[in-house]
Amino acid sequence: MTKQEAIAQISKDIREHTCSLRAGCIQAVPGDGSPDSEIVFIGEGPGKVEDEQGRPFVGPAGKVLDKLLLSIGMQRSDVYITNVVKCRPPENRDPSPSEVAEHAEFLAHELELIKPKLIVLLGRHALHWFLPNEQIGKVRGRAKRQGDKIFFPVYHPAAVLHNPPLMKDLQEDFNKIPVLLKKIDELPPVAANVESDVAQSTLFEIK
Ligand code: URA
């Protein structure tokens, strides 16, 4: 099976799965974009428009994300965009830890196949799934290597809709992404056995 076929299979599995959120939403929303992308963006979960259209980040927060991507010379089709939960929680409430856990295997599988150089965590839900002890306000705009993954937490694009001045921070953080991708190529490889060893993780900042 090619990578494209494997991702298409995950998307099908996501569309057909059952979970505790599934009965309350119109449809499950799989990831979208290029399986060959070196960068994956992870949001929280589908909102109303995503639930209606079956694609991630196509509503108001998606417009902000599109604008940020374009500002760094990227398009949606160049990158892969997904969410921690694939089904819209009722009334857009926060997903519970157990709901996130129910979808974790899909996300793990997506990352395993794509093997991105950089994982951009959009907001605190994506941050807390991978780095539960961190606070978004403290770690945003700083990349963290943990095992074979490099995370880059930023504010969620929807935060700008409620608090427009945050766009400055978000833009500043997105501006670091192209630099970070280059810098990652220069990093020494990590040993396979540091997978979950937080003590050996490296926090580095890109000016
Ligand atoms: N917010 C998210 O976190 N994900 C989406 O897909 C849309 C809005």
mmCIF file with all atom_site columns, C-alpha atoms and ligand atoms in Angstrom:
data_model
loop_
_atom_site.group_PDB
_atom_site.id
_atom_site.type_symbol
_atom_site.label_atom_id
_atom_site.label_alt_id
_atom_site.label_comp_id
_atom_site.label_asym_id
_atom_site.label_entity_id
_atom_site.label_seq_id
_atom_site.pdbx_PDB_ins_code
_atom_site.Cartn_x
_atom_site.Cartn_y
_atom_site.Cartn_z
_atom_site.occupancy
_atom_site.B_iso_or_equiv
_atom_site.pdbx_formal_charge
_atom_site.auth_seq_id
_atom_site.auth_comp_id
_atom_site.auth_asym_id
_atom_site.auth_atom_id
_atom_site.pdbx_PDB_model_num
ATOM   1   C CA . MET A 1 1   ? 0.000   0.000  0.000  1.00 0.00 ? 1   MET A CA 1
ATOM   2   C CA . THR A 1 2   ? 1.412   3.444  -0.870 1.00 0.00 ? 2   THR A CA 1
ATOM   3   C CA . LYS A 1 3   ? 1.420   6.250  1.672  1.00 0.00 ? 3   LYS A CA 1
ATOM   4   C CA . GLN A 1 4   ? -1.422  7.938  -0.260 1.00 0.00 ? 4   GLN A CA 1
ATOM   5   C CA . GLU A 1 5   ? -3.462  4.755  -0.136 1.00 0.00 ? 5   GLU A CA 1
ATOM   6   C CA . ALA A 1 6   ? -2.753  4.281  3.568  1.00 0.00 ? 6   ALA A CA 1
ATOM   7   C CA . ILE A 1 7   ? -3.866  7.830  4.366  1.00 0.00 ? 7   ILE A CA 1
ATOM   8   C CA . ALA A 1 8   ? -6.972  7.340  2.214  1.00 0.00 ? 8   ALA A CA 1
ATOM   9   C CA . GLN A 1 9   ? -7.689  4.193  4.238  1.00 0.00 ? 9   GLN A CA 1
ATOM   10  C CA . ILE A 1 10  ? -7.347  6.086  7.555  1.00 0.00 ? 10  ILE A CA 1
ATOM   11  C CA . SER A 1 11  ? -9.694  8.778  6.245  1.00 0.00 ? 11  SER A CA 1
ATOM   12  C CA . LYS A 1 12  ? -12.213 6.071  5.345  1.00 0.00 ? 12  LYS A CA 1
ATOM   13  C CA . ASP A 1 13  ? -11.813 4.447  8.777  1.00 0.00 ? 13  ASP A CA 1
ATOM   14  C CA . ILE A 1 14  ? -12.365 7.838  10.420 1.00 0.00 ? 14  ILE A CA 1
ATOM   15  C CA . ARG A 1 15  ? -15.508 8.508  8.358  1.00 0.00 ? 15  ARG A CA 1
ATOM   16  C CA . GLU A 1 16  ? -16.891 5.085  9.257  1.00 0.00 ? 16  GLU A CA 1
ATOM   17  C CA . HIS A 1 17  ? -15.908 4.843  12.928 1.00 0.00 ? 17  HIS A CA 1
ATOM   18  C CA . THR A 1 18  ? -18.250 5.051  15.876 1.00 0.00 ? 18  THR A CA 1
ATOM   19  C CA . CYS A 1 19  ? -17.361 6.948  19.048 1.00 0.00 ? 19  CYS A CA 1
ATOM   20  C CA . SER A 1 20  ? -19.203 8.709  21.836 1.00 0.00 ? 20  SER A CA 1
ATOM   21  C CA . LEU A 1 21  ? -19.326 11.992 19.841 1.00 0.00 ? 21  LEU A CA 1
ATOM   22  C CA . ARG A 1 22  ? -20.411 10.457 16.561 1.00 0.00 ? 22  ARG A CA 1
ATOM   23  C CA . ALA A 1 23  ? -24.176 10.396 17.230 1.00 0.00 ? 23  ALA A CA 1
ATOM   24  C CA . GLY A 1 24  ? -24.204 14.122 18.015 1.00 0.00 ? 24  GLY A CA 1
ATOM   25  C CA . CYS A 1 25  ? -22.488 15.356 14.840 1.00 0.00 ? 25  CYS A CA 1
ATOM   26  C CA . ILE A 1 26  ? -23.274 15.244 11.121 1.00 0.00 ? 26  ILE A CA 1
ATOM   27  C CA . GLN A 1 27  ? -20.084 13.473 10.076 1.00 0.00 ? 27  GLN A CA 1
ATOM   28  C CA . ALA A 1 28  ? -16.571 12.621 11.185 1.00 0.00 ? 28  ALA A CA 1
ATOM   29  C CA . VAL A 1 29  ? -13.870 14.876 9.744  1.00 0.00 ? 29  VAL A CA 1
ATOM   30  C CA . PRO A 1 30  ? -10.613 13.220 8.661  1.00 0.00 ? 30  PRO A CA 1
ATOM   31  C CA . GLY A 1 31  ? -7.315  15.014 8.048  1.00 0.00 ? 31  GLY A CA 1
ATOM   32  C CA . ASP A 1 32  ? -6.816  16.855 4.785  1.00 0.00 ? 32  ASP A CA 1
ATOM   33  C CA . GLY A 1 33  ? -3.891  17.832 2.582  1.00 0.00 ? 33  GLY A CA 1
ATOM   34  C CA . SER A 1 34  ? -0.694  16.264 1.365  1.00 0.00 ? 34  SER A CA 1
ATOM   35  C CA . PRO A 1 35  ? 0.476   12.963 2.894  1.00 0.00 ? 35  PRO A CA 1
ATOM   36  C CA . ASP A 1 36  ? 3.963   13.948 1.644  1.00 0.00 ? 36  ASP A CA 1
ATOM   37  C CA . SER A 1 37  ? 3.974   17.148 3.669  1.00 0.00 ? 37  SER A CA 1
ATOM   38  C CA . GLU A 1 38  ? 6.929   17.779 5.972  1.00 0.00 ? 38  GLU A CA 1
ATOM   39  C CA . ILE A 1 39  ? 4.627   19.656 8.308  1.00 0.00 ? 39  ILE A CA 1
ATOM   40  C CA . VAL A 1 40  ? 1.396   18.644 10.049 1.00 0.00 ? 40  VAL A CA 1
ATOM   41  C CA . PHE A 1 41  ? -0.974  21.121 11.734 1.00 0.00 ? 41  PHE A CA 1
ATOM   42  C CA . ILE A 1 42  ? -3.128  19.725 14.530 1.00 0.00 ? 42  ILE A CA 1
ATOM   43  C CA . GLY A 1 43  ? -6.216  21.550 15.804 1.00 0.00 ? 43  GLY A CA 1
ATOM   44  C CA . GLU A 1 44  ? -8.770  20.702 18.443 1.00 0.00 ? 44  GLU A CA 1
ATOM   45  C CA . GLY A 1 45  ? -11.801 19.322 16.642 1.00 0.00 ? 45  GLY A CA 1
ATOM   46  C CA . PRO A 1 46  ? -14.298 20.178 13.910 1.00 0.00 ? 46  PRO A CA 1
ATOM   47  C CA . GLY A 1 47  ? -16.557 23.209 14.378 1.00 0.00 ? 47  GLY A CA 1
ATOM   48  C CA . LYS A 1 48  ? -19.983 23.764 12.805 1.00 0.00 ? 48  LYS A CA 1
ATOM   49  C CA . VAL A 1 49  ? -18.757 24.431 9.254  1.00 0.00 ? 49  VAL A CA 1
ATOM   50  C CA . GLU A 1 50  ? -16.253 21.556 9.351  1.00 0.00 ? 50  GLU A CA 1
ATOM   51  C CA . ASP A 1 51  ? -19.018 19.238 10.573 1.00 0.00 ? 51  ASP A CA 1
ATOM   52  C CA . GLU A 1 52  ? -21.204 20.348 7.650  1.00 0.00 ? 52  GLU A CA 1
ATOM   53  C CA . GLN A 1 53  ? -18.481 20.106 4.995  1.00 0.00 ? 53  GLN A CA 1
ATOM   54  C CA . GLY A 1 54  ? -16.459 17.140 6.289  1.00 0.00 ? 54  GLY A CA 1
ATOM   55  C CA . ARG A 1 55  ? -13.099 18.934 6.034  1.00 0.00 ? 55  ARG A CA 1
ATOM   56  C CA . PRO A 1 56  ? -10.937 20.417 8.812  1.00 0.00 ? 56  PRO A CA 1
ATOM   57  C CA . PHE A 1 57  ? -10.428 24.160 9.180  1.00 0.00 ? 57  PHE A CA 1
ATOM   58  C CA . VAL A 1 58  ? -12.866 25.377 6.511  1.00 0.00 ? 58  VAL A CA 1
ATOM   59  C CA . GLY A 1 59  ? -14.821 27.744 8.803  1.00 0.00 ? 59  GLY A CA 1
ATOM   60  C CA . PRO A 1 60  ? -13.793 31.103 10.299 1.00 0.00 ? 60  PRO A CA 1
ATOM   61  C CA . ALA A 1 61  ? -10.715 29.669 12.102 1.00 0.00 ? 61  ALA A CA 1
ATOM   62  C CA . GLY A 1 62  ? -9.740  28.010 8.813  1.00 0.00 ? 62  GLY A CA 1
ATOM   63  C CA . LYS A 1 63  ? -9.774  31.398 7.068  1.00 0.00 ? 63  LYS A CA 1
ATOM   64  C CA . VAL A 1 64  ? -7.265  32.648 9.653  1.00 0.00 ? 64  VAL A CA 1
ATOM   65  C CA . LEU A 1 65  ? -5.139  29.528 9.147  1.00 0.00 ? 65  LEU A CA 1
ATOM   66  C CA . ASP A 1 66  ? -5.244  29.918 5.330  1.00 0.00 ? 66  ASP A CA 1
ATOM   67  C CA . LYS A 1 67  ? -4.104  33.519 5.656  1.00 0.00 ? 67  LYS A CA 1
ATOM   68  C CA . LEU A 1 68  ? -1.228  32.551 7.952  1.00 0.00 ? 68  LEU A CA 1
ATOM   69  C CA . LEU A 1 69  ? -0.164  29.735 5.625  1.00 0.00 ? 69  LEU A CA 1
ATOM   70  C CA . LEU A 1 70  ? -0.208  32.044 2.600  1.00 0.00 ? 70  LEU A CA 1
ATOM   71  C CA . SER A 1 71  ? 1.859   34.601 4.508  1.00 0.00 ? 71  SER A CA 1
ATOM   72  C CA . ILE A 1 72  ? 4.678   32.050 4.745  1.00 0.00 ? 72  ILE A CA 1
ATOM   73  C CA . GLY A 1 73  ? 4.339   30.899 1.153  1.00 0.00 ? 73  GLY A CA 1
ATOM   74  C CA . MET A 1 74  ? 2.331   27.755 1.862  1.00 0.00 ? 74  MET A CA 1
ATOM   75  C CA . GLN A 1 75  ? -1.070  26.583 0.711  1.00 0.00 ? 75  GLN A CA 1
ATOM   76  C CA . ARG A 1 76  ? -3.403  24.093 2.343  1.00 0.00 ? 76  ARG A CA 1
ATOM   77  C CA . SER A 1 77  ? -2.609  21.554 -0.357 1.00 0.00 ? 77  SER A CA 1
ATOM   78  C CA . ASP A 1 78  ? 1.124   21.709 0.542  1.00 0.00 ? 78  ASP A CA 1
ATOM   79  C CA . VAL A 1 79  ? 0.557   20.717 4.178  1.00 0.00 ? 79  VAL A CA 1
ATOM   80  C CA . TYR A 1 80  ? -1.480  18.203 6.164  1.00 0.00 ? 80  TYR A CA 1
ATOM   81  C CA . ILE A 1 81  ? -4.144  19.509 8.548  1.00 0.00 ? 81  ILE A CA 1
ATOM   82  C CA . THR A 1 82  ? -5.956  17.415 11.121 1.00 0.00 ? 82  THR A CA 1
ATOM   83  C CA . ASN A 1 83  ? -7.508  17.508 14.598 1.00 0.00 ? 83  ASN A CA 1
ATOM   84  C CA . VAL A 1 84  ? -7.152  15.685 17.902 1.00 0.00 ? 84  VAL A CA 1
ATOM   85  C CA . VAL A 1 85  ? -10.828 14.735 17.789 1.00 0.00 ? 85  VAL A CA 1
ATOM   86  C CA . LYS A 1 86  ? -12.449 13.951 14.455 1.00 0.00 ? 86  LYS A CA 1
ATOM   87  C CA . CYS A 1 87  ? -16.070 14.568 15.515 1.00 0.00 ? 87  CYS A CA 1
ATOM   88  C CA . ARG A 1 88  ? -17.588 17.885 16.578 1.00 0.00 ? 88  ARG A CA 1
ATOM   89  C CA . PRO A 1 89  ? -18.366 18.032 20.287 1.00 0.00 ? 89  PRO A CA 1
ATOM   90  C CA . PRO A 1 90  ? -21.939 19.270 20.955 1.00 0.00 ? 90  PRO A CA 1
ATOM   91  C CA . GLU A 1 91  ? -22.227 23.078 21.016 1.00 0.00 ? 91  GLU A CA 1
ATOM   92  C CA . ASN A 1 92  ? -18.487 23.244 20.268 1.00 0.00 ? 92  ASN A CA 1
ATOM   93  C CA . ARG A 1 93  ? -17.680 22.443 23.874 1.00 0.00 ? 93  ARG A CA 1
ATOM   94  C CA . ASP A 1 94  ? -14.156 21.311 24.720 1.00 0.00 ? 94  ASP A CA 1
ATOM   95  C CA . PRO A 1 95  ? -13.557 17.606 24.049 1.00 0.00 ? 95  PRO A CA 1
ATOM   96  C CA . SER A 1 96  ? -13.131 15.621 27.255 1.00 0.00 ? 96  SER A CA 1
ATOM   97  C CA . PRO A 1 97  ? -9.883  13.701 27.877 1.00 0.00 ? 97  PRO A CA 1
ATOM   98  C CA . SER A 1 98  ? -11.705 10.423 27.226 1.00 0.00 ? 98  SER A CA 1
ATOM   99  C CA . GLU A 1 99  ? -13.091 11.723 23.906 1.00 0.00 ? 99  GLU A CA 1
ATOM   100 C CA . VAL A 1 100 ? -9.581  12.760 22.880 1.00 0.00 ? 100 VAL A CA 1
ATOM   101 C CA . ALA A 1 101 ? -8.276  9.351  23.926 1.00 0.00 ? 101 ALA A CA 1
ATOM   102 C CA . GLU A 1 102 ? -10.943 7.648  21.789 1.00 0.00 ? 102 GLU A CA 1
ATOM   103 C CA . HIS A 1 103 ? -9.503  9.347  18.674 1.00 0.00 ? 103 HIS A CA 1
ATOM   104 C CA . ALA A 1 104 ? -5.834  9.109  19.634 1.00 0.00 ? 104 ALA A CA 1
ATOM   105 C CA . GLU A 1 105 ? -5.150  6.052  17.542 1.00 0.00 ? 105 GLU A CA 1
ATOM   106 C CA . PHE A 1 106 ? -6.231  7.842  14.353 1.00 0.00 ? 106 PHE A CA 1
ATOM   107 C CA . LEU A 1 107 ? -3.914  10.754 15.068 1.00 0.00 ? 107 LEU A CA 1
ATOM   108 C CA . ALA A 1 108 ? -1.014  8.467  15.974 1.00 0.00 ? 108 ALA A CA 1
ATOM   109 C CA . HIS A 1 109 ? -1.546  6.558  12.748 1.00 0.00 ? 109 HIS A CA 1
ATOM   110 C CA . GLU A 1 110 ? -1.643  9.745  10.646 1.00 0.00 ? 110 GLU A CA 1
ATOM   111 C CA . LEU A 1 111 ? 1.656   10.916 12.158 1.00 0.00 ? 111 LEU A CA 1
ATOM   112 C CA . GLU A 1 112 ? 3.247   7.494  11.814 1.00 0.00 ? 112 GLU A CA 1
ATOM   113 C CA . LEU A 1 113 ? 2.510   7.445  8.086  1.00 0.00 ? 113 LEU A CA 1
ATOM   114 C CA . ILE A 1 114 ? 3.343   11.056 7.276  1.00 0.00 ? 114 ILE A CA 1
ATOM   115 C CA . LYS A 1 115 ? 6.408   11.254 9.541  1.00 0.00 ? 115 LYS A CA 1
ATOM   116 C CA . PRO A 1 116 ? 6.448   15.048 9.422  1.00 0.00 ? 116 PRO A CA 1
ATOM   117 C CA . LYS A 1 117 ? 9.584   17.024 10.207 1.00 0.00 ? 117 LYS A CA 1
ATOM   118 C CA . LEU A 1 118 ? 7.495   19.455 12.238 1.00 0.00 ? 118 LEU A CA 1
ATOM   119 C CA . ILE A 1 119 ? 4.181   19.133 14.092 1.00 0.00 ? 119 ILE A CA 1
ATOM   120 C CA . VAL A 1 120 ? 2.446   22.468 14.682 1.00 0.00 ? 120 VAL A CA 1
ATOM   121 C CA . LEU A 1 121 ? 0.124   22.223 17.692 1.00 0.00 ? 121 LEU A CA 1
ATOM   122 C CA . LEU A 1 122 ? -2.744  24.681 17.183 1.00 0.00 ? 122 LEU A CA 1
ATOM   123 C CA . GLY A 1 123 ? -3.921  25.636 20.654 1.00 0.00 ? 123 GLY A CA 1
ATOM   124 C CA . ARG A 1 124 ? -4.009  24.047 24.058 1.00 0.00 ? 124 ARG A CA 1
ATOM   125 C CA . HIS A 1 125 ? -5.936  20.855 23.256 1.00 0.00 ? 125 HIS A CA 1
ATOM   126 C CA . ALA A 1 126 ? -3.374  19.683 20.723 1.00 0.00 ? 126 ALA A CA 1
ATOM   127 C CA . LEU A 1 127 ? -0.593  20.890 23.045 1.00 0.00 ? 127 LEU A CA 1
ATOM   128 C CA . HIS A 1 128 ? -1.940  19.006 26.044 1.00 0.00 ? 128 HIS A CA 1
ATOM   129 C CA . TRP A 1 129 ? -2.345  15.760 24.160 1.00 0.00 ? 129 TRP A CA 1
ATOM   130 C CA . PHE A 1 130 ? 1.381   15.634 23.395 1.00 0.00 ? 130 PHE A CA 1
ATOM   131 C CA . LEU A 1 131 ? 2.877   17.830 26.131 1.00 0.00 ? 131 LEU A CA 1
ATOM   132 C CA . PRO A 1 132 ? 0.381   17.689 29.017 1.00 0.00 ? 132 PRO A CA 1
ATOM   133 C CA . ASN A 1 133 ? 2.376   19.760 31.476 1.00 0.00 ? 133 ASN A CA 1
ATOM   134 C CA . GLU A 1 134 ? 2.950   22.776 29.257 1.00 0.00 ? 134 GLU A CA 1
ATOM   135 C CA . GLN A 1 135 ? 0.974   26.009 29.084 1.00 0.00 ? 135 GLN A CA 1
ATOM   136 C CA . ILE A 1 136 ? 0.300   27.477 25.665 1.00 0.00 ? 136 ILE A CA 1
ATOM   137 C CA . GLY A 1 137 ? 1.069   31.054 26.768 1.00 0.00 ? 137 GLY A CA 1
ATOM   138 C CA . LYS A 1 138 ? 4.495   29.952 27.988 1.00 0.00 ? 138 LYS A CA 1
ATOM   139 C CA . VAL A 1 139 ? 5.622   27.595 25.225 1.00 0.00 ? 139 VAL A CA 1
ATOM   140 C CA . ARG A 1 140 ? 4.060   29.122 22.109 1.00 0.00 ? 140 ARG A CA 1
ATOM   141 C CA . GLY A 1 141 ? 6.592   29.923 19.427 1.00 0.00 ? 141 GLY A CA 1
ATOM   142 C CA . ARG A 1 142 ? 9.190   27.532 20.843 1.00 0.00 ? 142 ARG A CA 1
ATOM   143 C CA . ALA A 1 143 ? 9.938   24.179 19.276 1.00 0.00 ? 143 ALA A CA 1
ATOM   144 C CA . LYS A 1 144 ? 10.328  21.140 21.429 1.00 0.00 ? 144 LYS A CA 1
ATOM   145 C CA . ARG A 1 145 ? 11.897  17.886 20.377 1.00 0.00 ? 145 ARG A CA 1
ATOM   146 C CA . GLN A 1 146 ? 10.595  14.785 22.087 1.00 0.00 ? 146 GLN A CA 1
ATOM   147 C CA . GLY A 1 147 ? 11.903  11.487 20.802 1.00 0.00 ? 147 GLY A CA 1
ATOM   148 C CA . ASP A 1 148 ? 11.526  11.433 17.031 1.00 0.00 ? 148 ASP A CA 1
ATOM   149 C CA . LYS A 1 149 ? 8.976   14.256 16.964 1.00 0.00 ? 149 LYS A CA 1
ATOM   150 C CA . ILE A 1 150 ? 9.423   18.012 16.940 1.00 0.00 ? 150 ILE A CA 1
ATOM   151 C CA . PHE A 1 151 ? 6.473   20.011 18.202 1.00 0.00 ? 151 PHE A CA 1
ATOM   152 C CA . PHE A 1 152 ? 5.833   23.699 17.655 1.00 0.00 ? 152 PHE A CA 1
ATOM   153 C CA . PRO A 1 153 ? 2.933   24.994 19.783 1.00 0.00 ? 153 PRO A CA 1
ATOM   154 C CA . VAL A 1 154 ? 1.148   28.183 18.707 1.00 0.00 ? 154 VAL A CA 1
ATOM   155 C CA . TYR A 1 155 ? -2.131  29.836 19.670 1.00 0.00 ? 155 TYR A CA 1
ATOM   156 C CA . HIS A 1 156 ? -5.224  28.365 18.048 1.00 0.00 ? 156 HIS A CA 1
ATOM   157 C CA . PRO A 1 157 ? -6.288  30.438 14.987 1.00 0.00 ? 157 PRO A CA 1
ATOM   158 C CA . ALA A 1 158 ? -9.796  30.784 16.508 1.00 0.00 ? 158 ALA A CA 1
ATOM   159 C CA . ALA A 1 159 ? -8.259  32.703 19.433 1.00 0.00 ? 159 ALA A CA 1
ATOM   160 C CA . VAL A 1 160 ? -7.741  35.603 17.024 1.00 0.00 ? 160 VAL A CA 1
ATOM   161 C CA . LEU A 1 161 ? -11.476 35.732 16.309 1.00 0.00 ? 161 LEU A CA 1
ATOM   162 C CA . HIS A 1 162 ? -12.185 36.465 19.986 1.00 0.00 ? 162 HIS A CA 1
ATOM   163 C CA . ASN A 1 163 ? -9.015  38.422 20.654 1.00 0.00 ? 163 ASN A CA 1
ATOM   164 C CA . PRO A 1 164 ? -7.729  40.103 17.449 1.00 0.00 ? 164 PRO A CA 1
ATOM   165 C CA . PRO A 1 165 ? -4.459  41.452 18.966 1.00 0.00 ? 165 PRO A CA 1
ATOM   166 C CA . LEU A 1 166 ? -3.293  37.808 19.273 1.00 0.00 ? 166 LEU A CA 1
ATOM   167 C CA . MET A 1 167 ? -2.831  37.798 15.481 1.00 0.00 ? 167 MET A CA 1
ATOM   168 C CA . LYS A 1 168 ? 0.493   39.570 16.007 1.00 0.00 ? 168 LYS A CA 1
ATOM   169 C CA . ASP A 1 169 ? 1.814   36.690 18.166 1.00 0.00 ? 169 ASP A CA 1
ATOM   170 C CA . LEU A 1 170 ? 0.399   34.060 15.856 1.00 0.00 ? 170 LEU A CA 1
ATOM   171 C CA . GLN A 1 171 ? 1.939   35.728 12.808 1.00 0.00 ? 171 GLN A CA 1
ATOM   172 C CA . GLU A 1 172 ? 5.263   36.056 14.617 1.00 0.00 ? 172 GLU A CA 1
ATOM   173 C CA . ASP A 1 173 ? 5.190   32.325 15.418 1.00 0.00 ? 173 ASP A CA 1
ATOM   174 C CA . PHE A 1 174 ? 4.186   31.327 11.886 1.00 0.00 ? 174 PHE A CA 1
ATOM   175 C CA . ASN A 1 175 ? 7.052   33.432 10.517 1.00 0.00 ? 175 ASN A CA 1
ATOM   176 C CA . LYS A 1 176 ? 9.428   31.111 12.383 1.00 0.00 ? 176 LYS A CA 1
ATOM   177 C CA . ILE A 1 177 ? 8.141   27.984 10.634 1.00 0.00 ? 177 ILE A CA 1
ATOM   178 C CA . PRO A 1 178 ? 10.224  28.202 7.411  1.00 0.00 ? 178 PRO A CA 1
ATOM   179 C CA . VAL A 1 179 ? 13.363  28.938 9.473  1.00 0.00 ? 179 VAL A CA 1
ATOM   180 C CA . LEU A 1 180 ? 12.576  26.081 11.809 1.00 0.00 ? 180 LEU A CA 1
ATOM   181 C CA . LEU A 1 181 ? 12.158  23.616 8.929  1.00 0.00 ? 181 LEU A CA 1
ATOM   182 C CA . LYS A 1 182 ? 15.658  24.530 7.710  1.00 0.00 ? 182 LYS A CA 1
ATOM   183 C CA . LYS A 1 183 ? 17.111  24.324 11.214 1.00 0.00 ? 183 LYS A CA 1
ATOM   184 C CA . ILE A 1 184 ? 15.619  20.855 11.756 1.00 0.00 ? 184 ILE A CA 1
ATOM   185 C CA . ASP A 1 185 ? 17.642  19.540 8.806  1.00 0.00 ? 185 ASP A CA 1
ATOM   186 C CA . GLU A 1 186 ? 20.793  20.545 10.676 1.00 0.00 ? 186 GLU A CA 1
ATOM   187 C CA . LEU A 1 187 ? 19.876  18.833 13.963 1.00 0.00 ? 187 LEU A CA 1
ATOM   188 C CA . PRO A 1 188 ? 21.781  15.693 14.966 1.00 0.00 ? 188 PRO A CA 1
ATOM   189 C CA . PRO A 1 189 ? 19.594  12.574 14.706 1.00 0.00 ? 189 PRO A CA 1
ATOM   190 C CA . VAL A 1 190 ? 18.025  11.300 17.942 1.00 0.00 ? 190 VAL A CA 1
ATOM   191 C CA . ALA A 1 191 ? 18.484  7.795  19.245 1.00 0.00 ? 191 ALA A CA 1
ATOM   192 C CA . ALA A 1 192 ? 15.367  5.658  18.824 1.00 0.00 ? 192 ALA A CA 1
ATOM   193 C CA . ASN A 1 193 ? 15.192  4.864  22.547 1.00 0.00 ? 193 ASN A CA 1
ATOM   194 C CA . VAL A 1 194 ? 14.529  8.471  23.657 1.00 0.00 ? 194 VAL A CA 1
ATOM   195 C CA . GLU A 1 195 ? 10.920  8.207  22.410 1.00 0.00 ? 195 GLU A CA 1
ATOM   196 C CA . SER A 1 196 ? 9.209   9.134  25.667 1.00 0.00 ? 196 SER A CA 1
ATOM   197 C CA . ASP A 1 197 ? 12.136  10.509 27.585 1.00 0.00 ? 197 ASP A CA 1
ATOM   198 C CA . VAL A 1 198 ? 11.123  14.084 28.331 1.00 0.00 ? 198 VAL A CA 1
ATOM   199 C CA . ALA A 1 199 ? 14.365  14.671 30.207 1.00 0.00 ? 199 ALA A CA 1
ATOM   200 C CA . GLN A 1 200 ? 16.286  14.337 26.958 1.00 0.00 ? 200 GLN A CA 1
ATOM   201 C CA . SER A 1 201 ? 14.014  16.622 25.015 1.00 0.00 ? 201 SER A CA 1
ATOM   202 C CA . THR A 1 202 ? 15.450  19.810 23.626 1.00 0.00 ? 202 THR A CA 1
ATOM   203 C CA . LEU A 1 203 ? 13.679  23.128 23.822 1.00 0.00 ? 203 LEU A CA 1
ATOM   204 C CA . PHE A 1 204 ? 15.030  25.579 21.313 1.00 0.00 ? 204 PHE A CA 1
ATOM   205 C CA . GLU A 1 205 ? 13.987  28.951 20.137 1.00 0.00 ? 205 GLU A CA 1
ATOM   206 C CA . ILE A 1 206 ? 14.219  30.408 16.695 1.00 0.00 ? 206 ILE A CA 1
ATOM   207 C CA . LYS A 1 207 ? 14.806  34.160 16.690 1.00 0.00 ? 207 LYS A CA 1
HETATM 208 N N1 . URA B 2 .   ? -11.061 24.399 14.973 1.00 0.00 ? 1   URA B N1 1
HETATM 209 C C1 . URA B 2 .   ? -10.309 23.280 15.053 1.00 0.00 ? 1   URA B C1 1
HETATM 210 O O1 . URA B 2 .   ? -9.612  23.061 16.018 1.00 0.00 ? 1   URA B O1 1
HETATM 211 N N2 . URA B 2 .   ? -10.375 22.432 14.059 1.00 0.00 ? 1   URA B N2 1
HETATM 212 C C2 . URA B 2 .   ? -11.102 22.631 12.973 1.00 0.00 ? 1   URA B C2 1
HETATM 213 O O2 . URA B 2 .   ? -11.079 21.777 12.092 1.00 0.00 ? 1   URA B O2 1
HETATM 214 C C3 . URA B 2 .   ? -11.847 23.815 12.906 1.00 0.00 ? 1   URA B C3 1
HETATM 215 C C4 . URA B 2 .   ? -11.822 24.673 13.914 1.00 0.00 ? 1   URA B C4 1
#
